[in-house]
Coordinates of C-alpha atoms and ligand atoms in Angstrom, one line a residue:
X1 CA 98.9 70.4 104.3
X2 CA 95.6 68.7 104.5
X3 CA 92.7 69.2 106.9
X4 CA 91.0 66.4 108.9
X5 CA 88.0 66.4 111.1
X6 CA 86.1 63.8 113.2
X7 CA 82.8 63.9 115.1
X8 CA 80.9 61.8 117.5
X9 CA 77.7 63.1 119.1
X10 CA 74.0 63.7 118.4
X11 CA 74.1 65.8 115.3
X12 CA 74.2 64.5 111.7
X13 CA 78.0 63.9 111.3
X14 CA 78.1 64.7 107.6
X15 CA 76.7 68.2 108.2
X16 CA 79.2 68.9 111.0
X17 CA 82.1 67.6 108.9
X18 CA 81.3 69.5 105.7
X19 CA 80.9 72.7 107.7
X20 CA 84.2 72.1 109.5
X21 CA 86.0 71.2 106.2
X22 CA 84.8 74.5 104.8
X23 CA 86.9 76.2 107.4
X24 CA 89.8 74.0 106.7
X25 CA 89.9 74.4 102.9
X26 CA 92.8 76.8 103.1
X27 CA 94.9 73.8 104.1
X28 CA 94.4 72.2 100.8
X29 CA 91.6 71.7 98.3
X30 CA 92.5 69.0 95.7
X31 CA 89.7 66.7 96.9
X32 CA 87.5 66.1 99.9
X33 CA 85.6 63.2 101.5
X34 CA 83.5 62.0 104.4
X35 CA 82.9 58.5 106.0
X36 CA 79.9 58.0 108.3
X37 CA 79.2 54.9 110.3
X38 CA 75.5 53.9 110.2
X39 CA 75.1 50.2 109.9
X40 CA 78.1 50.0 107.6
X41 CA 80.6 52.7 106.6
X42 CA 79.1 55.2 104.2
X43 CA 81.8 56.8 102.1
X44 CA 81.5 59.8 99.8
X45 CA 84.4 61.6 98.1
X46 CA 84.8 64.2 95.4
X47 CA 87.7 65.7 93.5
X48 CA 88.3 69.4 93.5
X49 CA 86.8 72.0 95.8
X50 CA 84.7 71.1 98.8
X51 CA 81.6 72.4 97.1
X52 CA 81.7 69.3 94.8
X53 CA 81.4 67.0 97.9
X54 CA 78.7 69.2 99.4
X55 CA 76.7 69.0 96.2
X56 CA 77.0 65.2 96.2
X57 CA 75.8 65.0 99.8
X58 CA 73.0 67.4 99.2
X59 CA 71.8 65.1 96.4
X60 CA 72.3 61.9 98.3
X61 CA 72.5 62.6 102.1
X62 CA 74.3 60.3 104.5
X63 CA 72.7 59.8 107.9
X64 CA 74.6 59.0 111.0
X65 CA 76.2 60.7 114.0
X66 CA 79.7 59.2 113.9
X67 CA 82.1 60.3 111.1
X68 CA 85.3 61.6 109.8
X69 CA 86.2 63.9 106.9
X70 CA 89.2 65.3 105.0
X71 CA 90.2 68.1 102.6
X72 CA 93.3 67.2 100.7
X73 CA 96.5 68.9 99.3
X74 CA 98.2 66.1 97.3
X75 CA 101.5 64.9 98.5
X76 CA 101.5 61.2 97.4
X77 CA 99.2 60.3 94.5
X78 CA 97.4 62.6 92.1
X79 CA 94.2 64.5 93.0
X80 CA 91.8 61.7 92.0
X81 CA 88.7 60.2 93.7
X82 CA 90.5 56.9 94.6
X83 CA 93.3 58.9 96.2
X84 CA 90.8 61.1 98.1
X85 CA 90.4 60.4 101.8
X86 CA 88.9 58.8 103.8
X87 CA 90.5 55.5 102.9
X88 CA 88.3 52.5 103.7
X89 CA 89.8 49.0 104.1
X90 CA 87.6 46.2 105.6
X91 CA 86.1 47.6 108.8
X92 CA 88.2 50.7 108.9
X93 CA 88.0 54.3 107.6
X94 CA 91.0 56.6 108.0
X95 CA 91.8 60.3 107.3
X96 CA 95.3 61.5 107.5
X97 CA 97.3 64.8 107.3
X98 CA 101.1 64.3 107.0
X99 CA 103.5 62.0 105.2
X100 CA 104.5 58.5 106.0
X101 CA 108.3 58.4 105.4
X102 CA 108.6 54.6 105.2
X103 CA 105.5 54.1 103.1
X104 CA 107.2 52.3 100.3
X105 CA 108.7 49.6 102.6
X106 CA 105.4 49.2 104.5
X107 CA 103.4 49.0 101.2
X108 CA 105.7 46.3 99.8
X109 CA 105.4 44.3 103.0
X110 CA 101.6 44.6 103.1
X111 CA 101.3 43.7 99.4
X112 CA 103.6 40.7 99.9
X113 CA 101.1 39.6 102.6
X114 CA 98.3 39.8 100.1
X115 CA 96.9 43.3 100.8
X116 CA 95.5 44.9 97.7
X117 CA 95.8 48.7 97.4
X118 CA 93.1 50.8 95.8
X119 CA 95.0 54.1 95.9
X120 CA 98.5 55.6 95.3
X121 CA 98.5 57.3 98.7
X122 CA 100.7 56.6 101.7
X123 CA 97.6 57.0 103.9
X124 CA 96.0 53.8 102.8
X125 CA 98.8 52.0 104.6
X126 CA 97.2 53.1 107.9
X127 CA 93.9 51.6 106.8
X128 CA 95.5 48.2 106.0
X129 CA 97.6 48.1 109.2
X130 CA 94.7 49.0 111.4
X131 CA 92.3 46.6 109.7
X132 CA 94.8 43.8 110.0
X133 CA 95.2 44.5 113.7
X134 CA 91.4 44.5 114.2
X135 CA 91.1 41.2 112.5
X136 CA 93.6 39.8 114.9
X137 CA 91.3 40.8 117.8
X138 CA 92.7 44.2 118.8
X139 CA 90.4 47.0 120.0
X140 CA 90.4 50.0 117.7
X141 CA 92.7 51.8 120.2
X142 CA 95.1 48.9 120.3
X143 CA 95.0 48.7 116.5
X144 CA 95.9 52.3 116.0
X145 CA 98.6 52.1 118.6
X146 CA 100.0 49.1 116.7
X147 CA 100.0 51.0 113.4
X148 CA 101.8 54.0 114.9
X149 CA 104.6 51.6 116.0
X150 CA 105.2 50.7 112.4
X151 CA 104.8 54.0 110.7
X152 CA 107.5 56.6 110.5
X153 CA 106.8 60.2 109.6
X154 CA 104.3 63.0 110.2
X155 CA 100.7 62.2 110.8
X156 CA 97.4 63.3 112.3
X157 CA 94.9 60.6 111.8
X158 CA 91.3 60.0 112.7
X159 CA 90.0 56.4 112.5
X160 CA 86.6 54.7 112.5
X161 CA 85.7 51.0 113.0
X162 CA 82.4 49.9 111.7
X163 CA 82.2 47.4 114.6
X164 CA 82.9 50.0 117.3
X165 CA 80.3 52.6 116.6
X166 CA 80.7 54.9 119.6
X167 CA 84.1 56.2 119.0
X168 CA 86.7 58.0 116.9
X169 CA 90.3 57.2 117.6
X170 CA 93.0 59.7 116.7
X171 CA 96.8 59.9 116.8
X172 CA 99.2 62.8 116.4
X173 CA 102.8 62.9 115.3
X174 CA 104.3 66.2 113.9
X175 CA 101.0 67.2 112.1
X176 CA 98.6 69.4 114.0
X177 CA 95.6 68.0 115.8
X178 CA 93.2 69.4 118.3
X179 CA 90.1 68.1 120.2
X180 CA 86.9 70.0 120.6
X181 CA 84.9 69.4 123.7
X182 CA 81.1 69.8 123.4
X183 CA 78.0 68.8 125.4
X184 CA 77.4 65.2 124.5
X185 CA 79.6 65.5 121.5
X186 CA 83.4 65.5 120.8
X187 CA 85.3 66.7 117.8
X188 CA 88.8 66.5 116.4
X189 CA 90.3 68.8 113.8
X190 CA 93.5 70.0 112.2
X191 CA 92.8 73.6 113.3
X192 CA 90.6 75.7 115.5
X193 CA 88.2 77.4 113.0
X194 CA 86.8 74.0 112.0
X195 CA 85.0 73.5 115.3
X196 CA 84.6 77.0 116.6
X197 CA 80.9 77.2 115.7
X198 CA 80.3 74.2 118.0
X199 CA 82.7 74.8 120.9
X200 CA 85.4 77.0 122.2
X201 CA 86.9 74.4 124.5
X202 CA 89.9 73.0 122.8
X203 CA 92.6 70.5 123.7
X204 CA 95.9 70.6 121.9
X205 CA 97.4 67.1 121.4
X206 CA 101.1 66.7 121.6
X207 CA 103.4 64.5 119.4
X208 CA 103.0 60.9 120.5
X209 CA 99.5 61.4 121.8
X210 CA 96.5 59.3 120.8
X211 CA 92.9 59.8 122.0
X212 CA 89.6 57.9 122.1
X213 CA 86.7 60.3 121.4
X214 CA 83.1 59.4 122.5
X215 CA 79.9 61.3 123.1
X216 CA 80.9 61.4 126.8
X217 CA 84.3 63.0 126.1
X218 CA 87.8 61.8 125.5
X219 CA 90.7 59.9 126.9
X220 CA 94.3 60.7 125.9
X221 CA 97.2 58.3 126.1
X222 CA 100.8 58.0 124.8
X223 CA 100.7 55.7 121.8
X224 CA 104.2 54.3 122.6
X225 CA 103.5 53.3 126.1
X226 CA 99.7 53.3 126.4
X227 CA 100.0 55.4 129.6
X228 CA 97.1 57.8 130.1
X229 CA 97.9 61.5 130.1
X230 CA 96.1 64.7 130.9
X231 CA 96.1 67.7 128.5
X232 CA 94.6 71.0 129.5
X233 CA 91.3 72.3 128.0
X234 CA 91.9 75.8 126.6
X235 CA 89.0 78.2 126.0
X236 CA 89.7 79.9 122.7
X237 CA 88.7 83.5 122.4
X238 CA 88.4 83.5 118.6
X239 CA 84.7 83.7 117.6
X240 CA 83.5 81.5 114.8
X241 CA 82.6 84.6 112.8
X242 CA 86.2 85.9 113.2
X243 CA 87.2 83.0 111.1
X244 CA 84.7 83.9 108.5
X245 CA 85.0 86.6 105.9
X246 CA 83.2 89.2 107.9
X247 CA 81.5 90.7 104.9
X248 CA 84.6 91.1 102.7
X249 CA 84.8 89.5 99.3
X250 CA 87.8 87.5 100.3
X251 CA 89.5 86.5 103.4
X252 CA 92.7 88.3 102.2
X253 CA 90.8 91.7 102.0
X254 CA 89.3 91.1 105.4
X255 CA 92.7 90.3 106.8
X256 CA 94.3 93.4 105.2
X257 CA 91.7 95.5 107.0
X258 CA 92.2 93.6 110.2
X259 CA 95.9 94.6 110.5
X260 CA 95.3 97.6 112.6
X261 CA 93.5 95.5 115.2
X262 CA 96.0 92.7 114.9
X263 CA 99.0 95.0 115.5
X264 CA 97.1 96.5 118.5
X265 CA 96.5 93.1 119.9
X266 CA 100.1 92.1 119.4
X267 CA 101.3 95.2 121.3
X268 CA 98.6 95.0 124.0
X269 CA 100.0 94.6 127.5
X270 CA 103.6 94.4 126.3
X271 CA 104.6 98.1 126.2
X272 CA 105.3 100.6 129.0
X273 CA 105.9 104.1 127.5
X274 CA 106.5 105.3 131.1
X275 CA 109.4 103.0 131.7
X276 CA 110.4 102.9 128.0
X277 CA 110.4 99.1 128.1
X278 CA 108.7 96.0 126.7
X279 CA 107.3 93.1 128.7
X280 CA 107.7 89.8 126.9
X281 CA 108.7 87.5 129.7
X282 CA 107.3 84.5 127.8
X283 CA 110.4 84.8 125.5
X284 CA 112.3 83.7 128.6
X285 CA 115.6 85.3 127.8
X286 CA 117.6 87.1 130.5
X287 CA 120.3 89.7 130.1
X288 CA 122.9 87.0 130.9
X289 CA 121.3 84.7 128.3
X290 CA 121.7 87.4 125.7
X291 CA 125.2 88.4 126.7
X292 CA 126.2 84.8 126.2
X293 CA 124.9 84.8 122.6
X294 CA 127.5 85.3 119.9
X295 CA 124.8 85.8 117.3
X296 CA 121.2 85.4 116.4
X297 CA 119.9 83.4 113.5
X298 CA 116.4 83.9 112.2
X299 CA 114.9 81.0 110.3
X300 CA 111.7 81.2 108.3
X301 CA 110.1 80.8 104.9
X302 CA 108.3 83.0 102.4
X303 CA 106.6 86.1 103.9
X304 CA 107.9 85.1 107.4
X305 CA 111.4 85.3 106.0
X306 CA 110.7 88.8 104.8
X307 CA 109.6 89.7 108.3
X308 CA 112.9 88.2 109.5
X309 CA 114.9 90.5 107.2
X310 CA 113.1 93.5 108.8
X311 CA 113.7 92.0 112.3
X312 CA 117.5 91.8 111.5
X313 CA 117.6 95.6 111.1
X314 CA 115.7 96.1 114.3
X315 CA 117.6 93.7 116.5
X316 CA 121.1 94.7 115.2
X317 CA 120.4 98.4 115.6
X318 CA 119.1 97.9 119.1
X319 CA 121.6 95.3 120.4
X320 CA 124.7 95.3 118.1
X321 CA 124.4 91.5 118.2
X322 CA 125.0 90.1 114.7
X323 CA 121.8 88.7 113.2
X324 CA 121.6 86.3 110.2
X325 CA 118.4 85.6 108.4
X326 CA 118.3 82.1 106.9
X327 CA 115.7 80.5 104.6
X328 CA 114.7 77.5 106.7
X329 CA 114.7 75.2 103.7
X330 CA 118.4 76.0 103.2
X331 CA 119.5 76.3 106.8
X332 CA 120.0 72.7 107.7
X333 CA 121.7 71.6 104.5
X334 CA 124.5 74.1 104.9
X335 CA 126.1 72.5 107.9
X336 CA 125.3 75.6 109.9
X337 CA 127.7 77.0 112.5
X338 CA 125.4 76.7 115.5
X339 CA 126.2 76.0 119.1
X340 CA 124.9 76.9 122.6
X341 CA 126.0 80.5 122.0
X342 CA 123.5 80.9 119.1
X343 CA 120.0 82.1 119.6
X344 CA 117.6 80.8 117.0
X345 CA 114.5 82.7 116.3
X346 CA 111.9 80.8 114.2
X347 CA 109.2 82.8 112.6
X348 CA 106.0 81.1 111.4
X349 CA 102.4 82.1 111.1
X350 CA 101.0 78.6 111.0
X351 CA 103.7 77.1 113.3
X352 CA 103.5 74.0 111.1
X353 CA 105.8 74.8 108.2
X354 CA 107.8 71.7 107.8
X355 CA 111.0 73.4 106.6
X356 CA 111.0 75.8 109.6
X357 CA 110.2 73.0 112.1
X358 CA 112.9 70.9 110.7
X359 CA 115.5 73.7 110.8
X360 CA 114.4 74.5 114.3
X361 CA 115.0 70.9 115.5
X362 CA 118.3 70.8 113.7
X363 CA 119.5 74.0 115.4
X364 CA 118.4 72.6 118.8
X365 CA 120.2 69.4 118.1
X366 CA 123.4 71.4 117.6
X367 CA 122.9 73.1 121.0
X368 CA 121.2 76.4 120.1
X369 CA 118.7 78.1 122.3
X370 CA 115.5 78.4 120.3
X371 CA 112.6 80.8 120.5
X372 CA 109.8 81.3 118.1
X373 CA 107.4 84.0 116.9
X374 CA 104.2 82.1 116.0
X375 CA 100.5 83.0 115.3
X376 CA 98.7 79.7 115.9
X377 CA 98.6 78.7 119.5
X378 CA 99.8 75.3 120.4
X379 CA 101.2 74.7 117.0
X380 CA 104.2 72.4 116.4
X381 CA 106.8 75.1 116.1
X382 CA 105.4 76.9 119.2
X383 CA 105.7 73.7 121.2
X384 CA 109.1 72.7 119.8
X385 CA 110.9 76.0 120.6
X386 CA 112.0 76.6 124.2
X387 CA 109.9 79.8 124.3
X388 CA 107.4 81.4 122.0
X389 CA 106.1 84.9 121.5
X390 CA 102.7 84.7 120.0
X391 CA 101.5 87.3 117.5
X392 CA 97.8 87.9 118.1
X393 CA 96.7 88.2 114.5
X394 CA 93.8 85.8 114.9
X395 CA 93.1 83.2 112.3
X396 CA 94.7 84.0 108.9
X397 CA 92.8 82.1 106.3
X398 CA 93.9 83.7 103.1
X399 CA 96.8 81.8 101.7
X400 CA 98.6 85.1 101.0
X401 CA 99.9 86.3 104.4
X402 CA 99.1 89.9 105.4
X403 CA 98.2 90.5 109.0
X404 CA 100.6 87.7 110.1
X405 CA 103.4 89.6 108.3
X406 CA 102.7 93.0 110.0
X407 CA 102.2 91.3 113.4
X408 CA 105.5 89.4 112.9
X409 CA 107.3 92.6 112.3
X410 CA 105.6 94.1 115.3
X411 CA 106.7 91.2 117.5
X412 CA 110.3 91.6 116.2
X413 CA 110.1 95.3 116.9
X414 CA 109.2 94.5 120.5
X415 CA 111.9 91.9 120.8
X416 CA 114.5 94.3 119.5
X417 CA 113.5 97.0 122.1
X418 CA 113.4 94.4 124.9
X419 CA 116.8 93.0 124.0
X420 CA 118.3 96.4 123.7
X421 CA 117.0 97.4 127.1
X422 CA 118.2 94.1 128.7
X423 CA 121.7 94.6 127.3
X424 CA 121.8 98.3 128.0
X425 CA 122.5 99.1 124.4
X426 CA 119.2 101.0 124.2
X427 CA 118.5 103.6 126.8
X428 CA 115.0 104.3 128.2
X429 CA 114.7 107.6 126.2
X430 CA 115.5 106.0 122.9
X431 CA 113.3 103.1 123.7
X432 CA 110.5 105.4 124.5
X433 CA 110.8 107.2 121.2
X434 CA 110.7 103.8 119.4
X435 CA 107.7 102.6 121.4
X436 CA 105.8 105.8 120.9
X437 CA 106.3 105.4 117.1
X438 CA 105.1 101.8 117.4
X439 CA 101.9 102.5 119.2
X440 CA 101.1 105.0 116.4
X441 CA 101.3 102.2 113.8
X442 CA 97.7 100.8 114.1
X443 CA 96.3 104.3 113.4
X444 CA 98.8 104.8 110.5
X445 CA 97.9 101.4 109.0
X446 CA 94.2 102.4 109.1
X447 CA 95.1 105.7 107.5
X448 CA 97.1 104.0 104.8
X449 CA 94.1 101.9 103.9
X450 CA 91.8 105.0 103.8
X451 CA 94.3 106.9 101.7
X452 CA 94.3 104.1 99.1
X453 CA 90.6 103.8 98.8
X454 CA 91.0 104.6 95.1
X455 CA 93.9 102.2 94.5
X456 CA 91.6 100.0 92.3
X457 CA 91.9 102.7 89.6
X458 CA 95.7 102.3 89.7
X459 CA 95.2 98.6 89.4
X460 CA 92.9 99.1 86.4
X461 CA 95.7 101.0 84.6
X462 CA 98.2 98.2 85.1
X463 CA 96.0 95.2 84.9
X464 CA 97.5 93.9 81.7
X465 CA 101.1 93.9 82.7
X466 CA 102.9 90.6 82.6
X467 CA 105.9 91.5 84.8
X468 CA 106.8 94.0 87.5
X469 CA 109.8 95.2 89.6
X470 CA 109.6 96.1 93.2
X471 CA 112.4 98.2 94.8
X472 CA 113.3 99.3 98.3
X473 CA 116.3 100.3 100.3
X474 CA 117.4 99.4 103.9
X475 CA 114.4 98.5 106.0
X476 CA 112.3 98.7 102.9
X477 CA 114.2 96.2 100.8
X478 CA 112.3 93.3 102.5
X479 CA 109.1 95.2 101.8
X480 CA 110.0 95.3 98.1
X481 CA 110.5 91.5 98.3
X482 CA 107.1 91.1 100.1
X483 CA 105.3 93.3 97.6
X484 CA 106.6 91.2 94.8
X485 CA 105.6 88.0 96.5
X486 CA 102.1 89.2 97.1
X487 CA 101.6 90.1 93.5
X488 CA 102.9 86.9 92.0
X489 CA 101.3 84.5 94.4
X490 CA 97.7 85.8 94.0
X491 CA 97.7 87.4 90.5
X492 CA 100.2 85.0 88.9
X493 CA 101.9 88.1 87.4
X494 CA 105.6 87.7 87.5
X495 CA 107.3 90.1 89.9
X496 CA 110.7 90.5 91.4
X497 CA 111.8 92.5 94.5
X498 CA 115.2 94.1 94.5
X499 CA 117.3 96.3 96.7
X500 CA 117.0 99.6 94.8
X501 CA 120.7 100.1 94.7
X502 CA 121.0 96.9 92.6
X503 CA 119.2 98.4 89.6
X504 CA 122.4 99.5 87.9
X505 CA 123.9 96.1 88.4
X506 CA 121.5 94.4 86.0
X507 CA 117.8 94.7 86.6
X508 CA 117.6 98.1 84.9
X509 CA 117.9 96.3 81.6
X510 CA 114.4 95.0 82.2
X511 CA 112.9 98.5 82.1
X512 CA 110.6 99.4 79.3
X513 CA 107.2 101.0 78.9
X514 CA 105.4 97.7 79.6
X515 CA 107.2 96.9 82.9
X516 CA 106.0 99.0 85.9
X517 CA 108.3 99.4 88.9
X518 CA 106.8 99.8 92.3
X519 CA 109.1 101.7 94.6
X520 CA 108.9 102.1 98.4
X521 CA 110.0 105.8 98.9
X522 CA 108.7 107.3 102.2
X523 CA 110.8 110.2 103.4
X524 CA 113.7 108.8 105.4
X525 CA 117.4 107.9 105.4
X526 CA 117.4 106.5 101.8
X527 CA 114.9 108.8 100.2
X528 CA 117.2 110.8 98.0
X529 CA 119.0 107.7 96.6
X530 CA 115.7 106.0 96.0
X531 CA 114.4 109.1 94.2
X532 CA 117.4 108.8 91.9
X533 CA 116.4 105.3 91.1
X534 CA 112.9 106.5 90.3
X535 CA 114.3 109.1 87.9
X536 CA 116.6 106.6 86.2
X537 CA 113.6 104.4 85.5
X538 CA 111.3 107.2 84.4
X539 CA 114.0 108.4 82.0
X540 CA 113.8 105.0 80.3
X541 CA 110.0 105.2 79.9
X542 CA 109.4 102.7 82.7
X543 CA 106.1 103.3 84.5
X544 CA 106.7 104.0 88.2
X545 CA 104.2 103.4 91.0
X546 CA 105.7 104.9 94.2
X547 CA 104.6 104.2 97.8
X548 CA 105.4 107.5 99.5
X549 CA 104.3 110.1 102.0
X550 CA 100.9 111.6 101.4
X551 CA 101.2 115.0 99.8
X552 CA 104.8 114.5 98.7
X553 CA 104.7 116.8 95.6
X554 CA 108.2 115.8 94.5
X555 CA 107.1 112.2 94.2
X556 CA 103.8 113.1 92.6
X557 CA 105.7 115.0 89.9
X558 CA 108.0 112.0 89.2
X559 CA 105.7 109.0 89.5
X560 CA 102.9 107.7 87.2
X561 CA 101.0 106.9 90.4
X562 CA 101.5 107.7 94.1
X563 CA 100.2 105.3 96.6
X564 CA 100.2 107.5 99.7
X565 CA 101.0 106.6 103.3
X566 CA 101.1 108.7 106.4
X567 CA 104.5 110.2 107.3
X568 CA 106.2 107.8 109.7
X569 CA 109.6 106.8 111.1
X570 CA 112.4 104.6 109.7
X571 CA 111.5 101.7 112.0
X572 CA 107.8 101.9 111.5
X573 CA 107.9 102.6 107.7
X574 CA 108.0 98.8 106.8
X575 CA 104.7 98.2 108.7
X576 CA 103.0 101.1 106.9
X577 CA 104.6 100.9 103.4
X578 CA 103.5 97.3 102.8
X579 CA 99.8 98.2 103.1
X580 CA 99.4 99.8 99.6
X581 CA 101.4 96.9 98.1
X582 CA 99.1 94.4 99.7
X583 CA 96.1 96.3 98.3
X584 CA 97.6 96.7 94.8
X585 CA 98.3 93.0 94.6
X586 CA 94.8 92.2 95.8
X587 CA 93.0 94.5 93.3
X588 CA 95.2 93.3 90.4
X589 CA 94.3 89.7 91.3
X590 CA 90.7 90.5 91.7
X591 CA 90.5 92.2 88.3
X592 CA 92.1 89.1 86.8
X593 CA 89.6 86.9 88.6
X594 CA 92.1 84.6 90.2
X595 CA 91.2 82.5 93.3
X596 CA 92.7 85.0 95.7
X597 CA 92.2 83.1 98.9
X598 CA 93.2 79.8 97.5
X599 CA 95.7 80.5 94.7
X600 CA 96.6 77.7 92.3
X601 CA 99.3 75.2 93.5
X602 CA 99.5 76.9 97.0
X603 CA 98.3 75.9 100.4
X604 CA 98.2 78.0 103.6
X605 CA 100.3 75.7 105.6
X606 CA 103.2 74.0 103.9
X607 CA 103.6 71.0 106.2
X608 CA 105.7 69.0 103.7
X609 CA 109.3 69.7 102.8
Ligands
AGP1 C1 103.0 84.1 102.2 O1 102.0 84.9 101.5 C2 103.0 82.7 101.6 N1 101.7 82.1 101.7 C3 104.1 81.8 102.2 O2 105.3 82.3 101.7 C4 104.2 81.7 103.7 O3 104.7 82.9 104.3 C5 105.3 80.7 104.0 O4 104.8 79.4 103.5 C6 105.6 80.5 105.5 O5 104.4 80.1 106.2 P1 104.5 80.2 107.9 O6 104.6 81.6 108.2 O7 103.1 79.6 108.3 O8 105.6 79.4 108.3

């Protein structure tokens, strides 16, 4: 939920840190701070967006080439300056991403021993524990190790000691943490974009790892045992620019336009039209594995859950294996019926969503085989599942998920075809038809964006609405849910997604001339029934915005606005129909002037339950 960064090298640490934090702001932006060792510990913190901290540092720079920094999304303690990280106690400065589960007991113990707390945060406990160990003669590495032995919960921490001025010590448990390997400089960060402008050589730390970072490099050990351990250095292909806005006004708009490329990259190397098959060996499931499965349970949150709802249709139609789709936050509290004959499929863009990670671990505890569809390499969910199929969407910085969503559906499409071919429930010809449709999607997504170049005019007409309904049937019901989520999370306009067939069971009472309904109605199996819904709404003077086939004169005559998409197939319709809904939400939010990339109260990666 927060972003941390650490640096040791030859550059001015404060500059490196602020630049890195800028690329981590999507992880939270209640406050930010830096600590630099130069003689003493120089601390600077500011509430609100990172620009407040940057302004303070521009006015009064801090010199020094060893430092740590933090951008916060509050979990314990209000967003105030005293609660901002880094937390300095005695010789020590600490930044932390995560939650200390036993913070109350530890705080009481420390206070009883005379420690005085300056903040309401759980993080400050680390500072006291480490400072206390240092005063007892420990090295910084030993002191951090001692602290991890007392703390329970999720953490990625970076620690400085004013008396050991050549190193940063880090530790990782459940929260993400990577190292960046430079020439005469070493970095740590919560995520890759923070360091990409300095190095592409990255090391993914595992739970239970700690590391000592110096100008010469790094040494990794297990904090429970102290044993040294090697972790591979991965060369990351993402360019620093790829994590920038690329000329678009917002990351979200850039990422909407990146979807064609992202879907292409997710398909790349995994499809054989000739054989009518899919190659995703990394998922590690054989025909026998699948035959032994009684059912599949997809677990996810938010937009990823919507992708799972689409994936249910794909996988059930291709394999005839029952698929349930569970909200991860609900899954583990319902005493789920899970055993070794259950295949769990966790879907997560960040790979760090606490609810999804916890549900995944609970399912594994109950004996399930677990695979994951994840976008961020080396993330916790990716490393917890037995196998992972990566979407290749690249960094998704906008809090509102777009390219992650369409690449998740693409991955589920591939999985469904592969499973069907493995089980023999999908023959090569039918698979070839499905795959031919899939490889057309990148072009159809680009076309959908082109066809809606004038969508801002539609947004203008509806910019003063205070509530909206989204409808879809079958494979398009999840798209209605997703369209509604996009609108509410970035424009703050209330919106609800419904199965179109549900209208007569209640929601139609909401229809009036002030409440527009957005309907997904490309030609396909449920087109006629959806058209009836459209007419029922129009008859009650409800404005109708319909996402339908370009040139569909019937729809144009019925709707107040047609958001055109290329003609496509039932399976690929979700991937294409969502595009105008993403753009409509974006332009409505932009007209309202909301903070589209960092909407209020939200963060990109929800790493707390
Ligand atoms: C989507 O626009 C939201 N930002 C949110 O619902 C998100 O999909 C959800 O938090 C799940 O995140 P994940 O895919 O990283 O697990």
